[in-house]
Structures are given as structure tokens and as C-alpha cells.
XYZ file of C-alpha atoms in Angstrom:
433
model
C 9.929 6.111 21.267
C 11.857 9.293 20.524
C 10.941 11.470 17.592
C 14.617 10.543 16.179
C 13.764 6.934 16.290
C 10.385 7.274 14.853
C 11.906 9.306 11.884
C 14.413 6.304 11.533
C 11.483 3.882 11.497
C 9.691 6.184 8.827
C 12.817 5.764 6.691
C 12.177 1.958 6.312
C 8.663 2.937 4.998
C 10.172 5.461 2.774
C 12.493 2.928 1.056
C 9.670 0.464 0.386
C 7.502 3.305 -0.917
C 10.103 4.356 -3.432
C 9.918 0.918 -5.132
C 6.467 1.180 -5.476
C 6.737 4.600 -7.266
C 9.376 2.925 -9.660
C 6.850 0.080 -10.515
C 3.350 1.415 -10.116
C 4.039 5.086 -11.492
C 6.690 4.687 -13.900
C 7.321 1.311 -15.201
C 3.548 0.206 -15.410
C 2.950 3.157 -17.965
C 6.008 2.377 -20.004
C 5.234 -1.269 -20.188
C 1.356 -0.573 -21.213
C 1.961 2.580 -23.455
C 5.479 2.407 -24.757
C 5.857 -1.395 -25.027
C 2.416 -2.324 -25.717
C 2.158 -5.153 -23.275
C -1.205 -5.860 -22.194
C -2.519 -4.092 -18.908
C -3.667 -7.437 -17.708
C -0.177 -8.901 -17.989
C 1.268 -5.768 -16.018
C -1.533 -5.989 -13.442
C -0.517 -9.677 -12.913
C 3.173 -8.783 -12.221
C 2.255 -5.630 -10.191
C -0.243 -7.660 -8.146
C 2.511 -10.180 -6.942
C 3.166 -8.368 -3.510
C -0.631 -8.747 -2.786
C -1.026 -12.389 -3.992
C 1.635 -13.257 -1.256
C 0.064 -11.103 1.366
C -1.421 -13.952 3.554
C 2.178 -14.919 4.247
C 2.278 -11.872 6.544
C 0.527 -13.335 9.426
C 2.990 -16.182 9.306
C 5.970 -13.947 8.770
C 4.908 -11.801 11.806
C 4.558 -14.898 13.991
C 7.816 -16.381 12.774
C 9.711 -13.318 13.603
C 8.147 -12.974 17.014
C 9.335 -16.553 17.906
C 12.568 -17.089 15.772
C 14.956 -14.084 16.549
C 18.325 -14.204 14.728
C 21.289 -13.171 16.945
C 18.651 -11.815 19.457
C 16.782 -9.556 16.970
C 13.287 -10.322 16.010
C 12.645 -7.851 13.405
C 15.955 -6.467 11.982
C 17.145 -9.463 9.958
C 13.524 -9.873 8.257
C 13.413 -6.139 7.518
C 17.035 -6.307 6.066
C 16.190 -9.264 3.882
C 12.804 -7.934 2.708
C 14.293 -4.491 1.927
C 17.216 -5.848 0.022
C 14.876 -8.118 -1.967
C 12.383 -5.498 -2.647
C 14.935 -2.827 -3.870
C 16.782 -5.332 -6.101
C 13.618 -6.596 -7.786
C 12.384 -3.107 -8.390
C 15.760 -1.673 -9.631
C 16.204 -4.491 -12.086
C 12.695 -4.636 -13.170
C 13.037 -2.541 -16.482
C 15.276 -5.348 -17.741
C 12.410 -7.724 -17.416
C 10.031 -5.299 -18.891
C 12.042 -4.923 -22.128
C 12.833 -8.591 -22.370
C 8.995 -9.333 -21.900
C 8.074 -7.173 -24.852
C 10.979 -8.509 -27.205
C 11.827 -12.076 -26.215
C 8.812 -13.364 -24.107
C 10.614 -16.739 -23.688
C 13.404 -14.729 -21.734
C 11.110 -12.037 -20.531
C 8.467 -14.159 -18.940
C 10.732 -16.205 -16.280
C 12.586 -12.869 -15.745
C 9.791 -10.875 -15.034
C 8.226 -13.476 -12.623
C 11.624 -13.540 -10.862
C 12.408 -9.939 -10.440
C 8.658 -8.797 -9.685
C 8.413 -11.912 -7.475
C 11.662 -10.783 -5.606
C 9.911 -7.407 -5.147
C 6.716 -9.004 -3.948
C 8.378 -11.299 -1.551
C 10.585 -8.549 -0.137
C 7.669 -6.142 0.130
C 5.883 -8.791 2.513
C 8.967 -9.445 4.563
C 9.773 -5.857 5.160
C 6.391 -4.449 5.679
C 5.166 -6.928 8.414
C 8.435 -6.647 10.182
C 8.707 -2.879 10.309
C 5.128 -2.367 11.356
C 5.650 -5.053 14.076
C 8.769 -3.037 15.085
C 6.696 -0.005 15.237
C 4.352 -1.796 17.624
C 7.271 -3.053 19.738
C 9.017 0.210 20.059
C 5.785 2.498 20.887
C 3.446 2.506 23.758
C -0.220 2.625 23.119
C -0.315 6.238 23.603
C 2.551 6.826 21.006
C 0.991 4.610 18.282
C -1.117 7.398 16.545
C 1.813 9.590 16.322
C 4.122 6.796 15.232
C 1.777 5.907 12.294
C 1.024 9.518 11.444
C 4.747 10.441 11.100
C 5.498 7.254 9.063
C 2.614 7.998 6.793
C 3.705 11.592 6.408
C 7.116 10.548 5.491
C 5.783 7.807 2.920
C 3.519 10.368 1.075
C 6.160 13.039 0.975
C 8.652 10.398 -0.411
C 6.199 9.474 -2.982
C 5.762 12.817 -4.166
C 9.600 13.709 -4.173
C 10.571 10.448 -5.963
C 7.759 10.753 -8.661
C 8.847 14.475 -9.423
C 12.656 13.549 -9.469
C 12.275 10.375 -11.433
C 9.915 12.064 -13.998
C 12.396 14.843 -14.619
C 15.339 12.486 -14.537
C 13.622 10.323 -17.526
C 13.536 13.310 -19.925
C 14.420 12.716 -22.664
C 13.368 9.121 -22.380
C 15.683 6.284 -23.433
C 16.311 2.747 -22.489
C 19.586 3.622 -20.979
C 18.390 6.436 -18.900
C 15.538 4.170 -17.681
C 18.004 1.616 -16.534
C 20.327 4.109 -14.864
C 17.425 6.038 -13.163
C 16.136 2.959 -11.510
C 19.513 1.751 -10.284
C 20.036 5.108 -8.886
C 16.732 5.429 -7.090
C 17.359 1.764 -5.800
C 20.629 2.901 -4.169
C 19.015 5.767 -2.660
C 16.367 3.615 -1.092
C 18.935 1.449 0.168
C 20.849 3.906 1.795
C 17.916 5.450 3.655
C 16.985 1.960 4.720
C 20.425 1.300 6.304
C 20.322 4.888 8.079
C 16.988 3.861 9.470
C 17.729 0.239 10.518
C 21.103 -0.070 11.852
C 20.917 -0.015 15.711
C 17.243 0.840 15.758
C 16.018 -2.274 17.422
C 17.034 -3.302 20.931
C 18.510 -6.810 21.263
C 16.369 -9.057 23.296
C 17.036 -12.135 25.281
C 15.922 -15.591 24.471
C 13.643 -15.911 27.562
C 11.778 -12.643 26.587
C 11.275 -13.857 23.187
C 9.876 -17.418 24.398
C 7.269 -15.613 26.559
C 5.616 -14.268 23.383
C 4.722 -17.697 22.113
C 1.706 -18.225 24.566
C -1.746 -17.895 23.052
C -0.769 -16.941 19.715
C -3.074 -19.498 17.874
C -5.879 -18.945 20.370
C -5.521 -15.224 19.539
C -5.814 -15.872 15.781
C -9.012 -17.931 16.424
C -10.364 -15.310 18.560
C -10.012 -12.547 15.671
C -11.707 -14.988 13.276
C -14.570 -15.633 15.655
C -15.194 -11.841 16.396
C -18.057 -10.870 13.879
C -17.032 -7.081 14.008
C -13.428 -8.159 13.195
C -14.506 -10.077 10.114
C -16.789 -7.211 9.180
C -14.023 -4.741 9.470
C -11.822 -6.882 7.297
C -14.286 -6.987 4.570
C -14.858 -3.338 4.916
C -11.295 -2.532 4.358
C -10.843 -4.602 1.280
C -13.843 -3.092 -0.271
C -12.705 0.470 0.481
C -8.971 0.021 -0.403
C -9.754 -1.975 -3.589
C -11.804 0.839 -4.696
C -9.420 3.669 -3.745
C -6.178 2.072 -4.726
C -7.085 -0.021 -7.835
C -6.504 2.834 -9.896
C -2.730 2.630 -9.308
C -1.697 0.739 -12.496
C -4.313 2.548 -14.671
C -4.129 6.358 -13.880
C -0.994 7.080 -15.710
C -1.462 5.165 -18.859
C -5.109 6.742 -19.077
C -3.559 10.116 -19.126
C -1.195 8.948 -21.887
C -3.872 7.346 -23.980
C -6.560 9.687 -23.338
C -4.803 13.012 -23.618
C -1.417 12.152 -25.102
C 0.620 12.953 -22.054
C 4.378 12.239 -22.107
C 6.314 10.219 -19.513
C 7.308 13.259 -17.460
C 3.694 14.549 -17.444
C 2.053 11.199 -16.433
C 4.655 10.339 -13.851
C 3.766 14.038 -12.319
C 0.145 12.846 -11.829
C 1.383 10.912 -9.013
C 3.044 13.992 -7.488
C -0.328 15.756 -7.854
C -2.320 12.893 -6.365
C 0.061 12.617 -3.494
C 0.123 16.378 -2.833
C -3.585 16.398 -2.440
C -3.527 13.156 -0.087
C -0.778 14.819 1.944
C -2.670 18.227 2.220
C -5.840 16.310 3.304
C -3.828 13.990 5.782
C -2.433 17.228 7.604
C -5.685 19.155 7.399
C -7.623 16.426 9.109
C -4.983 15.325 11.562
C -4.256 18.945 12.743
C -7.685 20.574 12.603
C -10.605 18.796 11.382
C -10.312 15.838 13.732
C -11.254 18.153 16.533
C -14.828 18.441 15.337
C -15.276 15.491 12.931
C -15.192 11.982 14.444
C -13.224 9.189 12.570
C -16.386 7.343 11.264
C -17.881 10.647 9.871
C -14.514 11.512 8.557
C -14.167 8.249 6.694
C -17.502 8.784 5.135
C -16.519 12.223 3.920
C -13.231 11.048 2.598
C -14.672 8.244 0.784
C -17.560 10.481 -0.765
C -14.820 12.895 -1.984
C -12.793 10.199 -3.592
C -15.935 8.834 -5.289
C -16.601 12.256 -6.721
C -12.927 12.269 -7.965
C -13.384 8.944 -9.858
C -16.663 10.290 -11.401
C -14.945 13.369 -12.717
C -12.066 11.498 -14.141
C -14.235 9.154 -15.863
C -16.379 12.116 -17.399
C -13.027 13.583 -18.623
C -12.551 10.411 -20.519
C -16.108 10.187 -21.731
C -16.281 13.813 -22.762
C -12.352 13.975 -23.930
C -12.139 17.122 -21.796
C -8.506 17.370 -20.160
C -9.580 20.253 -18.026
C -11.651 17.742 -15.881
C -8.937 15.378 -15.555
C -6.594 17.168 -13.115
C -9.346 18.220 -10.898
C -10.611 14.682 -10.713
C -7.224 13.513 -9.602
C -6.831 16.322 -6.881
C -10.384 15.192 -5.498
C -9.268 11.825 -5.612
C -6.226 12.460 -3.839
C -7.847 14.726 -1.057
C -10.490 12.297 -0.529
C -7.936 9.465 -0.222
C -6.082 11.553 2.268
C -9.081 12.123 4.638
C -10.106 8.321 4.243
C -6.487 7.253 4.880
C -6.013 9.033 8.142
C -9.497 8.289 9.516
C -9.340 4.647 8.533
C -5.830 4.288 10.166
C -7.140 5.827 13.354
C -10.060 3.279 13.084
C -7.683 0.480 12.513
C -5.763 1.441 15.805
C -9.259 1.635 17.515
C -10.105 -1.808 16.150
C -7.318 -3.305 18.312
C -6.901 -4.174 22.051
C -4.187 -2.972 24.105
C -2.330 -6.341 24.451
C -2.844 -7.515 20.770
C -1.979 -4.324 18.701
C 0.647 -6.088 16.601
C -1.472 -9.018 15.932
C -4.355 -6.859 14.550
C -1.879 -4.644 12.531
C -0.949 -7.807 10.700
C -4.623 -8.725 10.120
C -5.396 -5.444 8.797
C -2.310 -5.309 6.679
C -3.303 -8.508 5.051
C -6.734 -6.928 4.192
C -4.784 -3.965 2.805
C -2.570 -6.066 0.701
C -5.454 -8.244 -0.586
C -7.490 -5.125 -1.563
C -4.479 -3.651 -3.467
C -4.062 -6.722 -5.290
C -7.678 -7.482 -6.162
C -8.255 -3.889 -7.208
C -5.165 -3.684 -9.395
C -5.849 -7.101 -11.060
C -9.424 -6.496 -11.670
C -8.760 -3.110 -12.952
C -6.248 -4.479 -15.408
C -8.160 -7.324 -16.702
C -11.458 -5.325 -16.825
C -9.840 -2.604 -18.811
C -8.392 -5.013 -21.447
C -11.796 -6.813 -21.773
C -13.910 -3.569 -22.020
C -11.393 -2.188 -24.452
C -11.348 -5.079 -26.530
C -15.278 -5.354 -26.781
C -15.732 -1.782 -27.303
C -12.703 -1.134 -29.677
C -11.712 1.776 -27.435
C -8.818 1.757 -24.890
C -10.291 4.943 -23.191
C -13.821 3.372 -22.698
C -11.901 0.326 -20.894
C -10.464 3.059 -18.442
C -13.624 4.913 -17.990
C -15.644 1.951 -17.169
C -13.118 0.754 -14.584
C -13.155 4.247 -12.860
C -16.953 4.178 -12.599
C -16.939 0.614 -11.130
C -14.472 1.958 -8.456
C -16.763 4.931 -7.674
C -19.513 2.227 -7.228
C -17.443 0.183 -4.982
C -16.577 3.135 -2.879
C -20.441 3.816 -2.434
C -20.852 0.189 -1.381
C -18.001 0.379 1.212
C -19.645 3.525 2.786
C -22.812 1.546 3.346
C -20.732 -1.149 5.096
C -19.179 1.467 7.166
C -22.264 2.186 8.911
C -22.223 -1.192 10.616
C -18.744 -0.730 12.214
C -19.130 -0.547 15.957
C -15.672 -0.330 17.865
C -17.518 -0.770 21.246
C -19.071 -4.146 20.034
C -15.718 -5.156 18.506
C -13.875 -4.864 21.932
C -16.668 -6.615 23.953
C -16.377 -9.654 21.704
C -12.438 -9.737 21.948
C -10.903 -11.746 24.809
C -7.880 -10.345 26.575
C -4.414 -11.916 26.500
C -4.766 -13.329 29.910
C -8.029 -15.101 28.815
C -6.231 -16.374 25.595
C -3.525 -17.858 27.481
C -6.131 -19.565 29.798
C -7.955 -20.980 26.805
C -4.595 -22.267 25.489
C -3.882 -23.934 28.891
C -7.472 -25.378 29.092
C -6.864 -26.877 25.351
């Protein structure tokens, strides 16, 4: 794959990432802090893409074997992106209706957030499959690195621009900014998608049907694959479970306004991007992927502890360094675990494993976000302090990171590959069956 095509592929990742900034970094803060909607209700809505994530395996298989006009990925990417952007762009209307007219707001919120969730799963599994289709085994590390770099950069830029555009805050400005951001995301997706995927013949597509169910059974039967799946859920639930809480915590603990809390995402993203580049360009030469994952997880856990202490002691000066440590640790953990994910594949089954690890990622985000929101509400109600609810969740996430690092010690790529049959063996198994 050429660099130009890789960048166009990255634009698809950027478009979906922009919808996440709108929902997770902007609207969730407004819903909880300004509209006084329970964090648990917000978490349920935000978690919809992850609740639907098991469908990714089916979607990936369906797109493999059911091309539309000779394209296996493009129609599914287009539909998914359109649904995700439309749902996110119109979500503020559902948020306001939910706060003022629940009878109207609840079904509207389920519809729009549901569109966003369904679109996310359609688009993500399709464009990651396209990335696998268009790149060779040697190119995949670069392909993923460029896509991730573009995604992190877009998160930073979107957070800064949206935060400034919302000042001074008003409902009309909120509606306008979300629609305009959705329009930009749609334009970027079109530039990336049109003409990107080569058209395939029916015969070529039919060949990919062989051995699919046998491959899935082989993954389930591989102990190391199951273990890595659990490890990813633990790690990512800990690191990413703060998505729906960090900005409202800044508002309630330190009185930050919409612009200031939105910029927290930019700070986190900047630290993450710095760590991503630092490890990829320099540290990876001397630090193994597994050791790098240990270091990244430890730094992120330290960040959580510092953020929790800032709330316990009411010291804002500790909050920002905690966010920076969390972002830096997340960056190292992200790049090392992405590399581990690529290692935990076989040359003939990369797309299948990307789908499996993608489901683990989505489940982890959903579990972390949902548990974080519910736990925050329960602890805040019991203690009578909203800040105590946030602090407790951050401490629990630090503990989960520690547990995931213990699990990491047992991951063995060599053992994984020795237990995973080749595609030829899988086809033979299918034939014998």
C-alpha cells in the first residue's frame, strides 16, 4: 500500500474518532454537569457502541462473503460512517429532550445514540478489514501506526476547535458546532473512501468462504488467544473507562468551564501522541513490546492515583500532571499492545484476529464506561459527595491496571502460534467435517 492510500485509509479512522470527541468529550460533560442527567444514564447511552460490539465478527464475515457491486468493504464503511456521523451530530437534541421531556427524550436518545453505536461497529470492522486487505504482512505495522497517529491528532485538534467554538456556551451554538463538525467528518470520510478499494470478482470473493467457522473454533480453542482476549479487556477497561468521567470530574471538583474541560482531552491526547511517537521512533529499539506494555501500564496507573489524590486533597495542581501521566502511559501502552496484537496473529488469519481483538477492545470500553458511570453514581449517593464517587472510580481503575499487568506476565506469543492451525489445516478440518 502506498503512503497516499494509507493516509486516505486513516481519514476513515479520523471521521469516526471525531464523533467520539463530540459524544465522549463534549456532550457527556454537558449532560452530566449542565443538564443534571445521572452519570449512569449517560454511561448507558455512551456504551451502546460497545454493547453492540459482538456483531463485529458477524459483520466482518458478512462483508467477506457478501460484496455489493464487487466491493467487500466500501458499502459497509459508507453506511456505518453515515449512521455514526448522523447520530452524533444530532445527539444534542436528544440530550436536551432527555433533560426536559423524558417521554420524548428517552426514545430519541436511544434512536440517535443507537445510530451512532451501530454505525461505529459497521465502519470500524469494515475499514480495519480493508486495512488488512490492502496491506502486506510487512506493511501492517506501518499501516496501523499511521492510522493511529492520524486518529490521535484528530482527537486533539477536534477537542481544541470544538472547545473554542462553544464559547460562549449556548444551546444554539451547541447544535451548530455539532452539525458543522459532523459535516467535516463526512467530507473527510468521502475523500478517504471514494475509489480506495479495488473492485473484486465474485470468484475471488467466494474463495474466502472456506474454513471461516473452523477458524473461529480454532481461536476459541487456543488457550493463549483466550488469555490475551481477557488481558485486553482488563487493560482497556481500566485505561479507557475514564472517558465519560474525566471532564465532569474537572467541572465538579475544580469548577472548570466547558472550554477548560474540553481541553483536558487535548492535554491527554497530546501526552498520548508524544509517547506514541517516542516509543515508535526511539524506545522500541531497546525496550521489548512486553516490557513496554508493562512500563506504559505502570505510568498510567500512577496517573490515575495522582488524579484521585487531586480530588481527595482538593489540589488542582495535581490534576493536570495526573492527566499528562495518564496520557503518556496510555500512549506507550497503546503502541506496545497494538504491536502485541499484530504478533498475536498468523500470516493467513490477520483479519480474523483483528476482528476478535476489536471485539475485546469494544467490550472493554463498554464495561469500563458503564461500570465507571454506575459506580460513580452509587458511591456519590452513599457518601453524599460527587467528588468521592469520581475518586473511588479512579482508584479502582488503577487497581484494574495492576491486575492486568500481572496477567501480562503470562502472555506468550510463541505458545499462541504453536497452538494455532494454519489456513490449510483449517480448510482440511472443514473438509473432513
